[in-house]
XYZ file of N, CA and C in Angstrom:
552
model
N 2.258 -19.305 -5.068
C 2.862 -18.364 -5.994
C 2.315 -16.956 -5.781
N 1.021 -16.824 -5.551
C 0.411 -15.516 -5.328
C 1.041 -14.825 -4.125
N 1.211 -15.548 -3.040
C 1.777 -14.975 -1.824
C 3.218 -14.535 -2.069
N 3.979 -15.352 -2.777
C 5.374 -15.008 -3.084
C 5.440 -13.754 -3.952
N 4.535 -13.642 -4.926
C 4.507 -12.462 -5.788
C 4.175 -11.209 -4.985
N 3.170 -11.299 -4.136
C 2.790 -10.146 -3.312
C 3.945 -9.768 -2.394
N 4.569 -10.742 -1.776
C 5.689 -10.480 -0.883
C 6.838 -9.807 -1.631
N 7.115 -10.250 -2.846
C 8.186 -9.641 -3.641
C 7.865 -8.182 -3.961
N 6.626 -7.908 -4.347
C 6.228 -6.519 -4.644
C 6.369 -5.643 -3.401
N 5.915 -6.184 -2.267
C 6.038 -5.448 -1.006
C 7.495 -5.136 -0.698
N 8.326 -6.157 -0.747
C 9.736 -5.996 -0.400
C 10.415 -4.981 -1.309
N 10.176 -5.100 -2.599
C 10.783 -4.175 -3.556
C 10.316 -2.743 -3.312
N 9.018 -2.556 -3.168
C 8.479 -1.205 -2.970
C 8.982 -0.595 -1.669
N 8.949 -1.364 -0.587
C 9.384 -0.827 0.699
C 10.891 -0.564 0.712
N 11.674 -1.385 0.035
C 13.117 -1.124 -0.070
C 13.365 0.193 -0.804
N 12.618 0.409 -1.881
C 12.779 1.649 -2.640
C 12.338 2.857 -1.811
N 11.235 2.720 -1.071
C 10.811 3.816 -0.193
C 11.901 4.117 0.825
N 12.432 3.072 1.433
C 13.454 3.232 2.457
C 14.695 3.953 1.919
N 15.060 3.684 0.677
C 16.233 4.329 0.077
C 16.106 5.847 0.041
N 14.885 6.357 -0.055
C 14.696 7.806 -0.150
C 15.035 8.529 1.156
N 15.042 7.829 2.261
C 15.395 8.487 3.523
C 16.873 8.873 3.571
N 17.684 8.281 2.713
C 19.104 8.617 2.641
C 19.378 9.781 1.678
N 18.359 10.241 0.961
C 18.535 11.359 0.021
C 18.826 12.646 0.805
N 19.516 13.571 0.180
C 19.815 14.844 0.858
C 18.528 15.568 1.278
N 18.602 16.275 2.388
C 17.435 16.978 2.936
C 16.839 17.958 1.936
N 17.687 18.674 1.172
C 17.145 19.650 0.220
C 16.265 18.970 -0.817
N 16.637 17.760 -1.221
C 15.838 17.009 -2.191
C 14.546 16.510 -1.548
N 14.653 15.939 -0.360
C 13.462 15.405 0.321
C 12.458 16.504 0.666
N 12.924 17.728 0.853
C 12.042 18.829 1.249
C 11.600 19.710 0.083
N 12.077 19.416 -1.127
C 11.715 20.212 -2.299
C 10.234 20.038 -2.619
N 9.537 21.159 -2.813
C 8.130 21.122 -3.220
C 8.047 21.413 -4.718
N 7.395 20.543 -5.476
C 7.306 20.763 -6.921
C 6.525 22.033 -7.265
N 6.771 22.529 -8.460
C 6.148 23.772 -8.918
C 4.627 23.682 -8.941
N 4.081 22.487 -9.116
C 2.623 22.340 -9.175
C 1.971 22.399 -7.796
N 2.783 22.637 -6.754
C 2.242 22.735 -5.398
C 2.069 21.392 -4.722
N 2.574 20.345 -5.337
C 2.429 18.997 -4.779
C 3.294 18.787 -3.550
N 3.224 17.580 -3.048
C 3.943 17.217 -1.834
C 5.432 17.033 -2.084
N 6.213 17.298 -1.053
C 7.637 16.984 -1.068
C 7.802 15.469 -0.912
N 9.009 14.992 -1.122
C 9.294 13.565 -0.949
C 9.003 13.141 0.484
N 9.428 13.953 1.467
C 9.137 13.614 2.863
C 7.633 13.524 3.112
N 6.866 14.416 2.512
C 5.406 14.381 2.689
C 4.800 13.154 2.015
N 5.327 12.782 0.869
C 4.839 11.585 0.182
C 5.114 10.344 1.032
N 6.311 10.259 1.579
C 6.661 9.122 2.435
C 5.744 9.054 3.654
N 5.443 10.207 4.239
C 4.529 10.236 5.388
C 3.134 9.789 4.968
N 2.678 10.253 3.804
C 1.355 9.848 3.302
C 1.282 8.331 3.116
N 2.324 7.740 2.563
C 2.329 6.292 2.360
C 2.200 5.579 3.707
N 2.959 6.039 4.700
C 2.887 5.420 6.032
C 1.497 5.590 6.650
N 0.905 6.771 6.491
C -0.447 7.010 7.019
C -1.468 6.104 6.333
N -1.405 6.038 5.033
C -2.347 5.206 4.277
C -2.175 3.739 4.652
N -0.921 3.298 4.757
C -0.664 1.914 5.166
C -1.292 1.615 6.520
N -1.206 2.572 7.435
C -1.785 2.378 8.770
C -3.263 1.991 8.664
N -4.008 2.742 7.879
C -5.446 2.489 7.755
C -5.731 1.228 6.938
N -4.940 0.983 5.900
C -5.112 -0.256 5.139
C -4.819 -1.474 6.007
N -3.797 -1.377 6.834
C -3.430 -2.511 7.685
C -4.490 -2.818 8.740
N -5.242 -1.834 9.157
C -6.365 -2.109 10.062
C -7.360 -3.026 9.356
N -7.691 -2.704 8.115
C -8.624 -3.533 7.335
C -8.019 -4.901 7.019
N -6.748 -4.915 6.678
C -6.075 -6.171 6.347
C -6.044 -7.100 7.558
N -5.690 -6.567 8.715
C -5.635 -7.395 9.933
C -7.020 -7.943 10.292
N -8.034 -7.087 10.237
C -9.397 -7.558 10.518
C -9.810 -8.624 9.512
N -9.484 -8.397 8.244
C -9.818 -9.365 7.205
C -9.117 -10.693 7.413
N -7.849 -10.650 7.821
C -7.099 -11.887 8.057
C -7.720 -12.691 9.187
N -8.103 -12.012 10.263
C -8.743 -12.701 11.397
C -10.048 -13.350 10.937
N -10.841 -12.619 10.184
C -12.131 -13.149 9.734
C -11.938 -14.271 8.713
N -10.922 -14.157 7.859
C -10.652 -15.212 6.887
C -10.278 -16.511 7.599
N -9.442 -16.415 8.617
C -9.057 -17.611 9.366
C -10.249 -18.212 10.101
N -11.111 -17.352 10.600
C -12.333 -17.848 11.253
C -13.220 -18.544 10.220
N -13.348 -17.964 9.033
C -14.169 -18.554 7.973
C -13.598 -19.880 7.470
N -12.296 -20.095 7.669
C -11.680 -21.350 7.222
C -12.298 -22.554 7.919
N -12.910 -22.310 9.065
C -13.546 -23.403 9.807
C -14.846 -23.868 9.140
N -15.517 -22.964 8.393
C -16.820 -23.326 7.858
C -16.939 -23.312 6.347
N -15.911 -22.854 5.654
C -15.971 -22.786 4.199
C -14.989 -23.787 3.589
N -15.293 -24.235 2.390
C -14.412 -25.161 1.677
C -13.357 -24.338 0.927
N -12.139 -24.357 1.416
C -11.062 -23.548 0.845
C -10.817 -23.885 -0.617
N -10.846 -25.153 -0.965
C -10.603 -25.557 -2.353
C -11.627 -24.938 -3.291
N -12.889 -24.973 -2.899
C -13.963 -24.385 -3.709
C -13.784 -22.878 -3.825
N -13.472 -22.242 -2.715
C -13.302 -20.787 -2.702
C -12.098 -20.355 -3.543
N -11.014 -21.104 -3.472
C -9.842 -20.785 -4.293
C -10.158 -20.923 -5.779
N -10.915 -21.955 -6.127
C -11.281 -22.169 -7.531
C -12.178 -21.053 -8.053
N -12.987 -20.480 -7.176
C -13.927 -19.433 -7.581
C -13.337 -18.024 -7.465
N -12.108 -17.902 -6.958
C -11.503 -16.579 -6.720
C -11.407 -15.784 -8.005
N -11.867 -14.544 -7.894
C -11.730 -13.604 -9.002
C -11.057 -12.356 -8.457
N -9.945 -12.010 -9.049
C -9.206 -10.831 -8.637
C -9.323 -9.775 -9.720
N -9.437 -8.547 -9.305
C -9.485 -7.423 -10.249
C -8.053 -6.951 -10.509
N -7.175 -7.890 -10.855
C -5.743 -7.599 -10.964
C -5.442 -6.432 -11.909
N -6.076 -6.383 -13.069
C -5.791 -5.296 -14.010
C -6.149 -3.947 -13.387
N -7.273 -3.885 -12.700
C -7.678 -2.625 -12.067
C -6.832 -2.340 -10.832
N -6.381 -3.381 -10.151
C -5.450 -3.184 -9.033
C -4.121 -2.643 -9.541
N -3.671 -3.114 -10.686
C -2.409 -2.635 -11.244
C -2.472 -1.149 -11.592
N -3.664 -0.643 -11.907
C -3.824 0.792 -12.184
C -3.489 1.650 -10.971
N -3.584 1.079 -9.783
C -3.312 1.828 -8.560
C -1.905 2.413 -8.600
N -0.964 1.717 -9.216
C 0.427 2.183 -9.248
C 0.678 3.258 -10.299
N -0.316 3.590 -11.090
C -0.133 4.527 -12.195
C -0.772 5.880 -11.870
N 0.043 6.877 -11.518
C -0.517 8.205 -11.231
C -1.365 8.699 -12.406
N -2.540 9.214 -12.082
C -3.435 9.754 -13.099
C -4.304 8.731 -13.798
N -4.198 7.461 -13.446
C -4.972 6.413 -14.126
C -6.453 6.451 -13.753
N -6.786 7.085 -12.629
C -8.171 7.170 -12.179
C -8.288 8.368 -11.243
N -9.510 8.769 -10.989
C -9.761 9.892 -10.099
C -10.235 9.366 -8.757
N -9.638 9.874 -7.695
C -10.057 9.516 -6.340
C -9.495 10.545 -5.389
N -10.309 11.030 -4.496
C -9.848 11.989 -3.495
C -9.541 11.244 -2.203
N -8.299 11.333 -1.785
C -7.920 10.679 -0.542
C -8.556 11.420 0.631
N -8.895 10.686 1.672
C -9.457 11.316 2.869
C -8.421 12.224 3.545
N -8.899 13.256 4.207
C -8.005 14.212 4.864
C -7.093 13.566 5.892
N -7.560 12.521 6.562
C -6.727 11.905 7.601
C -5.527 11.155 7.026
N -5.436 11.074 5.706
C -4.275 10.437 5.081
C -3.312 11.467 4.496
N -3.580 12.748 4.753
C -2.692 13.811 4.291
C -1.548 13.991 5.288
N -0.351 14.231 4.787
C 0.789 14.410 5.686
C 0.606 15.646 6.565
N 1.012 15.511 7.828
C 0.894 16.603 8.794
C 2.250 17.121 9.258
N 3.324 16.395 8.943
C 4.653 16.807 9.348
C 4.913 16.630 10.832
N 4.192 15.724 11.476
C 4.313 15.538 12.922
C 5.393 14.523 13.305
N 5.900 13.766 12.330
C 6.916 12.756 12.619
C 8.186 13.069 11.840
N 9.301 12.662 12.410
C 10.581 12.828 11.733
C 10.738 11.770 10.653
N 11.688 11.981 9.770
C 11.988 10.984 8.761
C 12.383 9.655 9.381
N 13.136 9.710 10.465
C 13.545 8.490 11.163
C 12.330 7.731 11.676
N 11.363 8.452 12.232
C 10.141 7.805 12.742
C 9.316 7.209 11.603
N 9.230 7.920 10.496
C 8.462 7.427 9.353
C 9.145 6.201 8.755
N 10.480 6.242 8.661
C 11.214 5.081 8.146
C 10.977 3.855 9.029
N 11.013 4.052 10.343
C 10.769 2.940 11.274
C 9.340 2.411 11.118
N 8.388 3.311 10.948
C 6.988 2.915 10.743
C 6.856 2.076 9.485
N 7.464 2.511 8.398
C 7.389 1.751 7.148
C 8.013 0.365 7.298
N 9.131 0.261 8.010
C 9.746 -1.055 8.227
C 8.804 -1.971 9.020
N 8.156 -1.415 10.044
C 7.206 -2.203 10.841
C 6.008 -2.618 9.986
N 5.567 -1.732 9.104
C 4.416 -2.044 8.259
C 4.741 -3.160 7.269
N 5.950 -3.155 6.720
C 6.351 -4.248 5.837
C 6.333 -5.566 6.606
N 6.905 -5.557 7.792
C 6.920 -6.766 8.628
C 5.498 -7.218 8.935
N 4.609 -6.278 9.210
C 3.216 -6.609 9.503
C 2.540 -7.239 8.281
N 2.766 -6.685 7.104
C 2.198 -7.265 5.880
C 2.710 -8.678 5.664
N 4.000 -8.874 5.855
C 4.581 -10.194 5.667
C 4.040 -11.190 6.691
N 3.786 -10.724 7.899
C 3.212 -11.594 8.933
C 1.790 -12.005 8.566
N 1.024 -11.099 8.003
C -0.336 -11.440 7.556
C -0.264 -12.524 6.487
N 0.607 -12.340 5.507
C 0.736 -13.344 4.451
C 1.167 -14.691 5.027
N 2.051 -14.666 6.016
C 2.516 -15.910 6.640
C 1.396 -16.612 7.394
N 0.449 -15.845 7.924
C -0.682 -16.453 8.650
C -1.715 -17.054 7.698
N -1.615 -16.716 6.411
C -2.586 -17.182 5.413
C -1.862 -17.944 4.293
N -1.066 -18.966 4.643
C -0.174 -19.586 3.659
C -0.837 -20.511 2.647
N -2.054 -20.944 2.928
C -2.697 -21.952 2.085
C -3.849 -21.414 1.250
N -3.956 -20.092 1.172
C -5.041 -19.501 0.399
C -6.187 -18.992 1.240
N -6.050 -19.046 2.568
C -7.134 -18.631 3.460
C -7.547 -17.168 3.249
N -6.661 -16.371 2.701
C -6.971 -14.960 2.471
C -8.135 -14.724 1.531
N -8.525 -15.731 0.763
C -9.671 -15.587 -0.142
C -11.003 -15.730 0.593
N -10.952 -16.129 1.850
C -12.177 -16.460 2.573
C -12.864 -15.265 3.237
N -12.331 -14.073 3.030
C -13.015 -12.876 3.534
C -12.761 -11.747 2.553
N -13.842 -11.017 2.238
C -13.761 -9.916 1.274
C -14.298 -8.642 1.913
N -13.632 -7.547 1.599
C -13.996 -6.221 2.092
C -14.098 -5.289 0.894
N -14.981 -4.314 0.969
C -15.164 -3.374 -0.133
C -14.060 -2.322 -0.154
N -13.531 -2.076 -1.350
C -12.554 -1.017 -1.593
C -13.173 -0.040 -2.582
N -13.307 1.214 -2.173
C -13.930 2.220 -3.028
C -12.961 2.823 -4.038
N -11.662 2.779 -3.759
C -10.679 3.344 -4.679
C -10.795 2.649 -6.028
N -10.874 3.437 -7.091
C -10.962 2.928 -8.461
C -12.135 1.964 -8.634
N -13.161 2.116 -7.794
C -14.347 1.252 -7.855
C -13.979 -0.228 -7.870
N -13.038 -0.609 -7.028
C -12.563 -1.997 -7.011
C -13.579 -2.971 -6.437
N -14.462 -2.496 -5.579
C -15.483 -3.380 -5.023
C -14.925 -4.326 -3.985
N -15.499 -5.524 -3.913
C -15.096 -6.507 -2.904
C -13.735 -7.111 -3.264
N -12.826 -7.072 -2.281
C -11.493 -7.644 -2.480
C -11.161 -8.554 -1.310
N -10.425 -9.626 -1.602
C -9.998 -10.507 -0.522
C -8.745 -9.940 0.156
N -8.288 -10.616 1.182
C -7.156 -10.126 1.975
C -5.903 -10.009 1.111
N -5.669 -10.970 0.232
C -4.483 -10.916 -0.621
C -4.522 -9.690 -1.533
N -5.705 -9.399 -2.092
C -5.826 -8.221 -2.945
C -5.596 -6.934 -2.152
N -6.016 -6.904 -0.890
C -5.780 -5.718 -0.069
C -4.284 -5.510 0.170
N -3.553 -6.586 0.425
C -2.105 -6.449 0.625
C -1.444 -6.044 -0.689
N -1.901 -6.610 -1.793
C -1.389 -6.235 -3.113
C -1.680 -4.762 -3.381
N -2.880 -4.308 -3.028
C -3.249 -2.904 -3.176
C -2.253 -2.018 -2.424
N -1.918 -2.398 -1.192
C -0.979 -1.625 -0.393
C 0.363 -1.509 -1.128
N 0.834 -2.596 -1.699
C 2.093 -2.554 -2.453
C 1.978 -1.660 -3.677
N 0.865 -1.759 -4.398
C 0.670 -0.940 -5.600
C 0.552 0.537 -5.237
N -0.051 0.842 -4.094
C -0.135 2.230 -3.628
C 1.268 2.774 -3.381
N 2.126 1.978 -2.782
C 3.517 2.402 -2.567
C 4.205 2.646 -3.910
N 3.984 1.761 -4.876
C 4.576 1.937 -6.206
C 4.094 3.226 -6.859
N 2.826 3.548 -6.685
C 2.267 4.789 -7.231
C 3.049 5.983 -6.707
N 3.296 5.968 -5.413
C 3.976 7.115 -4.826
C 5.479 7.098 -5.072
N 6.042 5.949 -5.372
C 7.434 5.923 -5.821
C 7.563 6.625 -7.173
N 6.582 6.450 -8.045
C 6.579 7.167 -9.326
C 6.458 8.670 -9.091
N 5.623 9.055 -8.141
C 5.462 10.468 -7.803
C 6.780 11.033 -7.241
N 7.434 10.271 -6.374
C 8.715 10.686 -5.802
C 9.748 10.882 -6.912
N 9.784 9.977 -7.860
C 10.737 10.083 -8.968
C 10.512 11.365 -9.762
N 9.256 11.751 -9.950
C 8.951 12.995 -10.670
C 9.417 14.211 -9.881
N 9.188 14.205 -8.589
C 9.618 15.316 -7.731
C 11.147 15.424 -7.776
N 11.826 14.279 -7.664
C 13.291 14.280 -7.678
C 13.817 14.774 -9.022
N 13.186 14.348 -10.123
C 13.633 14.791 -11.446
C 13.447 16.306 -11.610
N 12.323 16.827 -11.112
C 12.087 18.273 -11.205
C 13.122 19.037 -10.381
N 13.389 18.563 -9.181
C 14.374 19.205 -8.315
C 15.756 19.196 -8.980
N 16.135 18.084 -9.579
C 17.434 17.967 -10.231
C 17.524 18.872 -11.462
N 16.390 19.015 -12.164
C 16.383 19.829 -13.386
C 16.588 21.323 -13.087
N 16.139 21.748 -11.919
C 16.289 23.178 -11.607
C 17.603 23.468 -10.878
N 18.309 22.408 -10.554
C 19.654 22.568 -10.042
C 19.788 22.525 -8.594
């Protein structure tokens, strides 16, 4: 059930992100009055952040599968503790303070078509990770996440985090679009 839920969140978030590439260029390029990112810049940021998260997720998946040889999966699943409430905060703009690293800031070096293709590949990559860990093996390796002081998270929580990060920026995109529409 956990894997199905994570997959559904991923699919929904990535579908919504993908829909924004069909928006008119003037809307995608509008910069809000507060000096924030345009929709195109937000989409690029999500793809950049996913790139770095997926490096950790892939390494974690490999290590979790290796750990499956020496750990009792049933015991580990029973002891699993997820910071789900704090992970859910990731999707809420302003819920916590955190400065993203500079390498995750949009640079405008890729076209919308390239970013859309990257996001589609990233969704497929996330789904492939979940498929490789179908029996709960993702709980067998934990990595530290500093965002929102989440601490040690298993592979499933990292993939869930990626989905919640996309949801956070979908809310940001909606605000940018509403501001653009309000000014005409």
